[in-house]
PDB file of C-alpha atoms in Angstrom:
ATOM      1  CA  MET A  12      92.389   6.874  -6.723  1.00 41.00           C
ATOM      2  CA  VAL A  13      93.866   8.404  -9.881  1.00 46.00           C
ATOM      3  CA  CYS A  14      93.567   6.183 -12.965  1.00 61.00           C
ATOM      4  CA  GLY A  15      97.222   5.911 -13.826  1.00 61.00           C
ATOM      5  CA  GLY A  16      98.199   2.416 -12.786  1.00 78.00           C
ATOM      6  CA  PHE A  17      98.849  -0.709 -14.810  1.00 79.00           C
ATOM      7  CA  ALA A  18      95.424  -2.267 -14.235  1.00 82.00           C
ATOM      8  CA  CYS A  19      93.565   0.944 -15.065  1.00 84.00           C
ATOM      9  CA  SER A  20      95.485   1.477 -18.311  1.00 85.00           C
ATOM     10  CA  LYS A  21      94.839  -2.132 -19.282  1.00 88.00           C
ATOM     11  CA  ASN A  22      91.113  -1.901 -18.553  1.00 89.00           C
ATOM     12  CA  CYS A  23      90.730   1.389 -20.450  1.00 90.00           C
ATOM     13  CA  LEU A  24      92.531  -0.034 -23.474  1.00 91.00           C
ATOM     14  CA  CYS A  25      90.394  -3.183 -23.405  1.00 92.00           C
ATOM     15  CA  ALA A  26      87.197  -1.101 -23.141  1.00 93.00           C
ATOM     16  CA  LEU A  27      88.269   1.076 -26.077  1.00 92.00           C
ATOM     17  CA  ASN A  28      88.940  -1.949 -28.263  1.00 93.00           C
ATOM     18  CA  LEU A  29      85.632  -3.532 -27.277  1.00 94.00           C
ATOM     19  CA  LEU A  30      83.979  -0.315 -28.492  1.00 93.00           C
ATOM     20  CA  TYR A  31      85.831  -0.602 -31.808  1.00 92.00           C
ATOM     21  CA  THR A  32      84.733  -4.248 -32.062  1.00 93.00           C
ATOM     22  CA  LEU A  33      81.078  -3.292 -31.587  1.00 93.00           C
ATOM     23  CA  VAL A  34      81.363  -0.520 -34.189  1.00 91.00           C
ATOM     24  CA  SER A  35      82.978  -2.896 -36.706  1.00 91.00           C
ATOM     25  CA  LEU A  36      80.238  -5.497 -36.217  1.00 92.00           C
ATOM     26  CA  LEU A  37      77.641  -2.733 -36.567  1.00 91.00           C
ATOM     27  CA  LEU A  38      79.128  -1.648 -39.916  1.00 86.00           C
ATOM     28  CA  ILE A  39      79.110  -5.223 -41.230  1.00 87.00           C
ATOM     29  CA  GLY A  40      75.552  -5.691 -39.955  1.00 88.00           C
ATOM     30  CA  ILE A  41      74.318  -2.491 -41.646  1.00 84.00           C
ATOM     31  CA  ALA A  42      75.843  -3.590 -44.962  1.00 80.00           C
ATOM     32  CA  ALA A  43      74.207  -7.034 -44.671  1.00 81.00           C
ATOM     33  CA  TRP A  44      70.884  -5.405 -43.695  1.00 82.00           C
ATOM     34  CA  GLY A  45      71.013  -3.071 -46.703  1.00 72.00           C
ATOM     35  CA  ILE A  46      71.629  -5.985 -49.055  1.00 72.00           C
ATOM     36  CA  GLY A  47      68.997  -8.186 -47.378  1.00 68.00           C
ATOM     37  CA  PHE A  48      66.223  -5.594 -47.620  1.00 61.00           C
ATOM     38  CA  GLY A  49      67.174  -4.481 -51.126  1.00 59.00           C
ATOM     39  CA  LEU A  50      68.097  -0.934 -50.087  1.00 60.00           C
ATOM     40  CA  ILE A  51      71.580  -1.235 -51.563  1.00 65.00           C
ATOM     41  CA  SER A  52      72.453  -3.240 -54.662  1.00 58.00           C
ATOM     42  CA  SER A  53      75.890  -1.728 -55.325  1.00 62.00           C
ATOM     43  CA  LEU A  54      78.483  -4.355 -54.508  1.00 68.00           C
ATOM     44  CA  ARG A  55      81.148  -1.643 -54.514  1.00 72.00           C
ATOM     45  CA  VAL A  56      79.455   0.331 -51.737  1.00 69.00           C
ATOM     46  CA  VAL A  57      78.701  -2.786 -49.682  1.00 77.00           C
ATOM     47  CA  GLY A  58      82.228  -4.077 -50.238  1.00 81.00           C
ATOM     48  CA  VAL A  59      83.768  -0.831 -48.974  1.00 82.00           C
ATOM     49  CA  VAL A  60      81.592  -0.815 -45.833  1.00 82.00           C
ATOM     50  CA  ILE A  61      82.338  -4.476 -45.083  1.00 87.00           C
ATOM     51  CA  ALA A  62      86.064  -3.962 -45.738  1.00 89.00           C
ATOM     52  CA  VAL A  63      86.132  -1.012 -43.307  1.00 88.00           C
ATOM     53  CA  GLY A  64      84.287  -3.113 -40.720  1.00 88.00           C
ATOM     54  CA  ILE A  65      86.685  -6.050 -41.091  1.00 92.00           C
ATOM     55  CA  PHE A  66      89.732  -3.740 -40.955  1.00 93.00           C
ATOM     56  CA  LEU A  67      88.436  -2.092 -37.777  1.00 91.00           C
ATOM     57  CA  PHE A  68      87.665  -5.495 -36.271  1.00 93.00           C
ATOM     58  CA  LEU A  69      91.211  -6.729 -36.943  1.00 94.00           C
ATOM     59  CA  ILE A  70      92.719  -3.573 -35.423  1.00 93.00           C
ATOM     60  CA  ALA A  71      90.541  -3.984 -32.335  1.00 93.00           C
ATOM     61  CA  LEU A  72      91.506  -7.661 -32.084  1.00 94.00           C
ATOM     62  CA  VAL A  73      95.226  -6.835 -32.213  1.00 93.00           C
ATOM     63  CA  GLY A  74      94.777  -4.130 -29.580  1.00 92.00           C
ATOM     64  CA  LEU A  75      92.690  -6.379 -27.355  1.00 93.00           C
ATOM     65  CA  ILE A  76      95.158  -9.270 -27.463  1.00 93.00           C
ATOM     66  CA  GLY A  77      98.083  -6.896 -26.942  1.00 91.00           C
ATOM     67  CA  ALA A  78      96.361  -5.277 -23.950  1.00 91.00           C
ATOM     68  CA  VAL A  79      95.375  -8.560 -22.290  1.00 91.00           C
ATOM     69  CA  LYS A  80      98.815 -10.155 -22.735  1.00 89.00           C
ATOM     70  CA  HIS A  81     100.816  -6.912 -22.426  1.00 87.00           C
ATOM     71  CA  HIS A  82     102.511  -7.961 -25.672  1.00 88.00           C
ATOM     72  CA  GLN A  83     105.069  -5.331 -26.632  1.00 89.00           C
ATOM     73  CA  VAL A  84     105.210  -6.080 -30.385  1.00 91.00           C
ATOM     74  CA  LEU A  85     101.425  -6.199 -30.852  1.00 92.00           C
ATOM     75  CA  LEU A  86     101.000  -3.011 -28.846  1.00 92.00           C
ATOM     76  CA  PHE A  87     103.649  -1.255 -30.933  1.00 93.00           C
ATOM     77  CA  PHE A  88     102.038  -2.188 -34.267  1.00 93.00           C
ATOM     78  CA  TYR A  89      98.611  -1.357 -32.870  1.00 93.00           C
ATOM     79  CA  MET A  90      99.850   2.085 -31.817  1.00 93.00           C
ATOM     80  CA  ILE A  91     101.404   2.802 -35.242  1.00 94.00           C
ATOM     81  CA  ILE A  92      98.327   1.629 -37.194  1.00 93.00           C
ATOM     82  CA  LEU A  93      95.993   3.598 -34.928  1.00 92.00           C
ATOM     83  CA  LEU A  94      98.101   6.731 -35.415  1.00 93.00           C
ATOM     84  CA  LEU A  95      97.955   6.366 -39.219  1.00 94.00           C
ATOM     85  CA  VAL A  96      94.196   5.791 -39.096  1.00 92.00           C
ATOM     86  CA  PHE A  97      93.837   8.896 -36.916  1.00 92.00           C
ATOM     87  CA  ILE A  98      95.709  11.052 -39.448  1.00 93.00           C
ATOM     88  CA  VAL A  99      93.598   9.827 -42.386  1.00 91.00           C
ATOM     89  CA  GLN A 100      90.282   9.962 -40.526  1.00 89.00           C
ATOM     90  CA  PHE A 101      90.916  13.392 -39.027  1.00 91.00           C
ATOM     91  CA  SER A 102      91.798  14.776 -42.466  1.00 91.00           C
ATOM     92  CA  VAL A 103      88.703  13.269 -44.121  1.00 87.00           C
ATOM     93  CA  SER A 104      86.435  14.479 -41.290  1.00 88.00           C
ATOM     94  CA  CYS A 105      87.747  18.038 -41.543  1.00 89.00           C
ATOM     95  CA  ALA A 106      87.283  17.918 -45.334  1.00 85.00           C
ATOM     96  CA  CYS A 107      83.645  16.785 -44.927  1.00 81.00           C
ATOM     97  CA  LEU A 108      82.937  19.663 -42.554  1.00 83.00           C
ATOM     98  CA  ALA A 109      84.701  22.233 -44.767  1.00 85.00           C
ATOM     99  CA  LEU A 110      82.918  21.496 -48.078  1.00 79.00           C
ATOM    100  CA  ASN A 111      80.669  24.256 -49.375  1.00 79.00           C
ATOM    101  CA  GLN A 112      77.530  23.679 -51.462  1.00 78.00           C
ATOM    102  CA  GLU A 113      79.323  23.988 -54.796  1.00 79.00           C
ATOM    103  CA  GLN A 114      81.979  21.468 -53.761  1.00 79.00           C
ATOM    104  CA  GLN A 115      79.280  19.156 -52.410  1.00 78.00           C
ATOM    105  CA  GLY A 116      77.491  19.294 -55.762  1.00 78.00           C
ATOM    106  CA  GLN A 117      80.679  18.462 -57.663  1.00 81.00           C
ATOM    107  CA  LEU A 118      81.430  15.581 -55.310  1.00 79.00           C
ATOM    108  CA  LEU A 119      77.882  14.220 -55.654  1.00 79.00           C
ATOM    109  CA  GLU A 120      78.062  14.404 -59.441  1.00 78.00           C
ATOM    110  CA  VAL A 121      81.333  12.471 -59.494  1.00 80.00           C
ATOM    111  CA  GLY A 122      79.786   9.816 -57.250  1.00 76.00           C
ATOM    112  CA  TRP A 123      76.655   9.757 -59.407  1.00 76.00           C
ATOM    113  CA  ASN A 124      78.636   9.055 -62.575  1.00 76.00           C
ATOM    114  CA  SER A 125      80.981   6.519 -60.979  1.00 76.00           C
ATOM    115  CA  THR A 126      78.616   3.584 -60.416  1.00 72.00           C
ATOM    116  CA  ALA A 127      75.381   2.595 -62.142  1.00 73.00           C
ATOM    117  CA  SER A 128      74.084   0.328 -59.358  1.00 74.00           C
ATOM    118  CA  ALA A 129      74.259   3.070 -56.697  1.00 75.00           C
ATOM    119  CA  ARG A 130      72.612   5.469 -59.167  1.00 78.00           C
ATOM    120  CA  ASN A 131      69.747   3.017 -59.675  1.00 80.00           C
ATOM    121  CA  ASP A 132      69.320   2.627 -55.901  1.00 78.00           C
ATOM    122  CA  ILE A 133      69.073   6.398 -55.448  1.00 82.00           C
ATOM    123  CA  GLN A 134      66.563   6.813 -58.259  1.00 80.00           C
ATOM    124  CA  ARG A 135      64.396   3.972 -56.957  1.00 81.00           C
ATOM    125  CA  ASN A 136      64.462   5.031 -53.291  1.00 81.00           C
ATOM    126  CA  LEU A 137      64.104   8.799 -53.847  1.00 82.00           C
ATOM    127  CA  ASN A 138      61.675   8.458 -56.785  1.00 82.00           C
ATOM    128  CA  CYS A 139      63.689  10.705 -59.121  1.00 84.00           C
ATOM    129  CA  CYS A 140      65.391  10.340 -62.491  1.00 84.00           C
ATOM    130  CA  GLY A 141      68.702  11.771 -63.713  1.00 80.00           C
ATOM    131  CA  PHE A 142      71.082  13.957 -61.782  1.00 80.00           C
ATOM    132  CA  ARG A 143      70.308  17.446 -63.110  1.00 78.00           C
ATOM    133  CA  SER A 144      68.161  16.325 -66.062  1.00 78.00           C
ATOM    134  CA  PHE A 145      66.844  13.011 -67.335  1.00 75.00           C
ATOM    135  CA  ASN A 146      67.685  11.522 -70.717  1.00 74.00           C
ATOM    136  CA  PRO A 147      64.777   9.343 -71.935  1.00 72.00           C
ATOM    137  CA  ASN A 148      67.307   6.912 -73.417  1.00 72.00           C
ATOM    138  CA  ASP A 149      68.750   6.225 -69.957  1.00 74.00           C
ATOM    139  CA  THR A 150      67.419   3.614 -67.548  1.00 75.00           C
ATOM    140  CA  CYS A 151      65.434   4.795 -64.532  1.00 79.00           C
ATOM    141  CA  LEU A 152      63.833   2.484 -61.948  1.00 75.00           C
ATOM    142  CA  ALA A 153      61.783   5.174 -60.181  1.00 78.00           C
ATOM    143  CA  SER A 154      58.071   4.552 -59.776  1.00 81.00           C
ATOM    144  CA  CYS A 155      57.239   7.949 -61.305  1.00 80.00           C
ATOM    145  CA  ILE A 156      58.621   6.940 -64.709  1.00 76.00           C
ATOM    146  CA  LYS A 157      56.763   3.636 -64.606  1.00 72.00           C
ATOM    147  CA  SER A 158      53.447   5.365 -63.875  1.00 73.00           C
ATOM    148  CA  GLY A 159      53.959   7.838 -66.721  1.00 71.00           C
ATOM    149  CA  HIS A 160      54.313  10.923 -64.514  1.00 72.00           C
ATOM    150  CA  SER A 161      57.091  13.499 -64.838  1.00 76.00           C
ATOM    151  CA  CYS A 162      60.048  12.800 -62.573  1.00 80.00           C
ATOM    152  CA  SER A 163      62.104  15.352 -60.688  1.00 81.00           C
ATOM    153  CA  PRO A 164      65.893  15.368 -61.084  1.00 83.00           C
ATOM    154  CA  CYS A 165      67.810  13.794 -58.216  1.00 84.00           C
ATOM    155  CA  ALA A 166      70.356  16.586 -57.619  1.00 81.00           C
ATOM    156  CA  PRO A 167      68.036  18.916 -55.633  1.00 81.00           C
ATOM    157  CA  ILE A 168      66.688  16.021 -53.544  1.00 80.00           C
ATOM    158  CA  ILE A 169      70.144  14.665 -52.753  1.00 81.00           C
ATOM    159  CA  GLY A 170      71.391  18.194 -52.084  1.00 78.00           C
ATOM    160  CA  GLU A 171      68.837  18.632 -49.299  1.00 76.00           C
ATOM    161  CA  TYR A 172      70.403  15.774 -47.369  1.00 78.00           C
ATOM    162  CA  ALA A 173      74.026  16.029 -48.527  1.00 77.00           C
ATOM    163  CA  GLY A 174      74.990  18.843 -46.148  1.00 78.00           C
ATOM    164  CA  GLU A 175      73.424  17.128 -43.129  1.00 82.00           C
ATOM    165  CA  VAL A 176      74.985  13.777 -44.036  1.00 80.00           C
ATOM    166  CA  LEU A 177      78.440  15.305 -44.502  1.00 82.00           C
ATOM    167  CA  ARG A 178      78.182  17.162 -41.187  1.00 85.00           C
ATOM    168  CA  PHE A 179      77.056  13.959 -39.475  1.00 86.00           C
ATOM    169  CA  VAL A 180      79.844  11.908 -41.049  1.00 84.00           C
ATOM    170  CA  GLY A 181      82.404  14.611 -40.237  1.00 86.00           C
ATOM    171  CA  GLY A 182      81.225  14.857 -36.626  1.00 89.00           C
ATOM    172  CA  ILE A 183      81.262  11.094 -36.113  1.00 89.00           C
ATOM    173  CA  GLY A 184      84.678  10.921 -37.759  1.00 88.00           C
ATOM    174  CA  LEU A 185      86.069  13.629 -35.477  1.00 89.00           C
ATOM    175  CA  PHE A 186      84.678  11.859 -32.412  1.00 90.00           C
ATOM    176  CA  PHE A 187      86.317   8.566 -33.308  1.00 88.00           C
ATOM    177  CA  SER A 188      89.548  10.283 -34.373  1.00 90.00           C
ATOM    178  CA  PHE A 189      89.874  11.657 -30.841  1.00 91.00           C
ATOM    179  CA  THR A 190      89.218   8.186 -29.395  1.00 91.00           C
ATOM    180  CA  GLU A 191      92.017   6.927 -31.661  1.00 91.00           C
ATOM    181  CA  ILE A 192      94.525   9.489 -30.404  1.00 92.00           C
ATOM    182  CA  LEU A 193      93.399   8.556 -26.893  1.00 91.00           C
ATOM    183  CA  GLY A 194      94.124   4.925 -27.788  1.00 91.00           C
ATOM    184  CA  VAL A 195      97.599   5.858 -29.028  1.00 92.00           C
ATOM    185  CA  TRP A 196      98.336   7.674 -25.757  1.00 92.00           C
ATOM    186  CA  LEU A 197      96.973   4.809 -23.630  1.00 90.00           C
ATOM    187  CA  THR A 198      98.989   2.261 -25.607  1.00 91.00           C
ATOM    188  CA  TYR A 199     102.187   4.284 -25.295  1.00 90.00           C
ATOM    189  CA  ARG A 200     101.722   4.633 -21.535  1.00 89.00           C
ATOM    190  CA  TYR A 201     100.681   1.002 -21.074  1.00 88.00           C
ATOM    191  CA  ARG A 202     103.722  -0.323 -23.002  1.00 86.00           C
ATOM    192  CA  ASN A 203     106.060   1.520 -20.641  1.00 83.00           C
ATOM    193  CA  GLN A 204     104.471   0.251 -17.437  1.00 79.00           C
ATOM    194  CA  LYS A 205     105.588  -2.786 -15.489  1.00 77.00           C
ATOM    195  CA  ASP A 206     103.242  -5.656 -14.821  1.00 70.00           C
ATOM    196  CA  PRO A 207     103.049  -5.833 -10.987  1.00 68.00           C
ATOM    197  CA  ARG A 208     102.436  -9.581 -11.176  1.00 68.00           C
ATOM    198  CA  ALA A 209     105.663 -10.178 -13.089  1.00 60.00           C
ATOM    199  CA  ASN A 210     109.225 -10.255 -11.856  1.00 53.00           C
ATOM    200  CA  PRO A 211     109.867  -6.752 -10.426  1.00 53.00           C
ATOM    201  CA  SER A 212     113.323  -6.725 -12.000  1.00 52.00           C
ATOM    202  CA  ALA A 213     111.942  -7.405 -15.495  1.00 47.00           C
ATOM    203  CA  PHE A 214     110.683  -4.576 -17.641  1.00 45.00           C
ATOM    204  CA  LEU A 215     107.820  -5.775 -19.842  1.00 43.00           C
TER     205      LEU A 215
END
């Protein structure tokens, strides 16, 4: 049987929103895990990850309630929000995949200078000091500086992983952007279908 009926559209939409719910809880859990184990001390980074998780959870909740109840208003707002998220996420994913090494270095340097707590986390975890060079007057929490040994700059070490991380983030972003456009299409089709259990003369 071709999956084009009311029940199939409803079940697909519910499954998609359950996936979004799991991803949102995973993001919140990763942020809590990073704070709990001392891997991340930057409240800005943790706050952004948790905010994205909560936003995704709320979107999934609206879509899930709208799908279960066949609520026209909730489904409409869910469709519009999902379309806007798709546009932003698709653009960011393509930008991550299109960055060359020089652009990656500039982006990393901007991020390095933007927050001291994230900079301290990187220096401590990667055992390096400074971005391209280390100023002895600056603070460095790396074990190499505490033991009196010379420390490598962080830029080459971060650069080894930056390309892979950006490709991974871009690939994951593209995957979920296509699930979002699938959600928009499912929602549009589901909104224009009649509930077979309702009054046949009423269009819901």
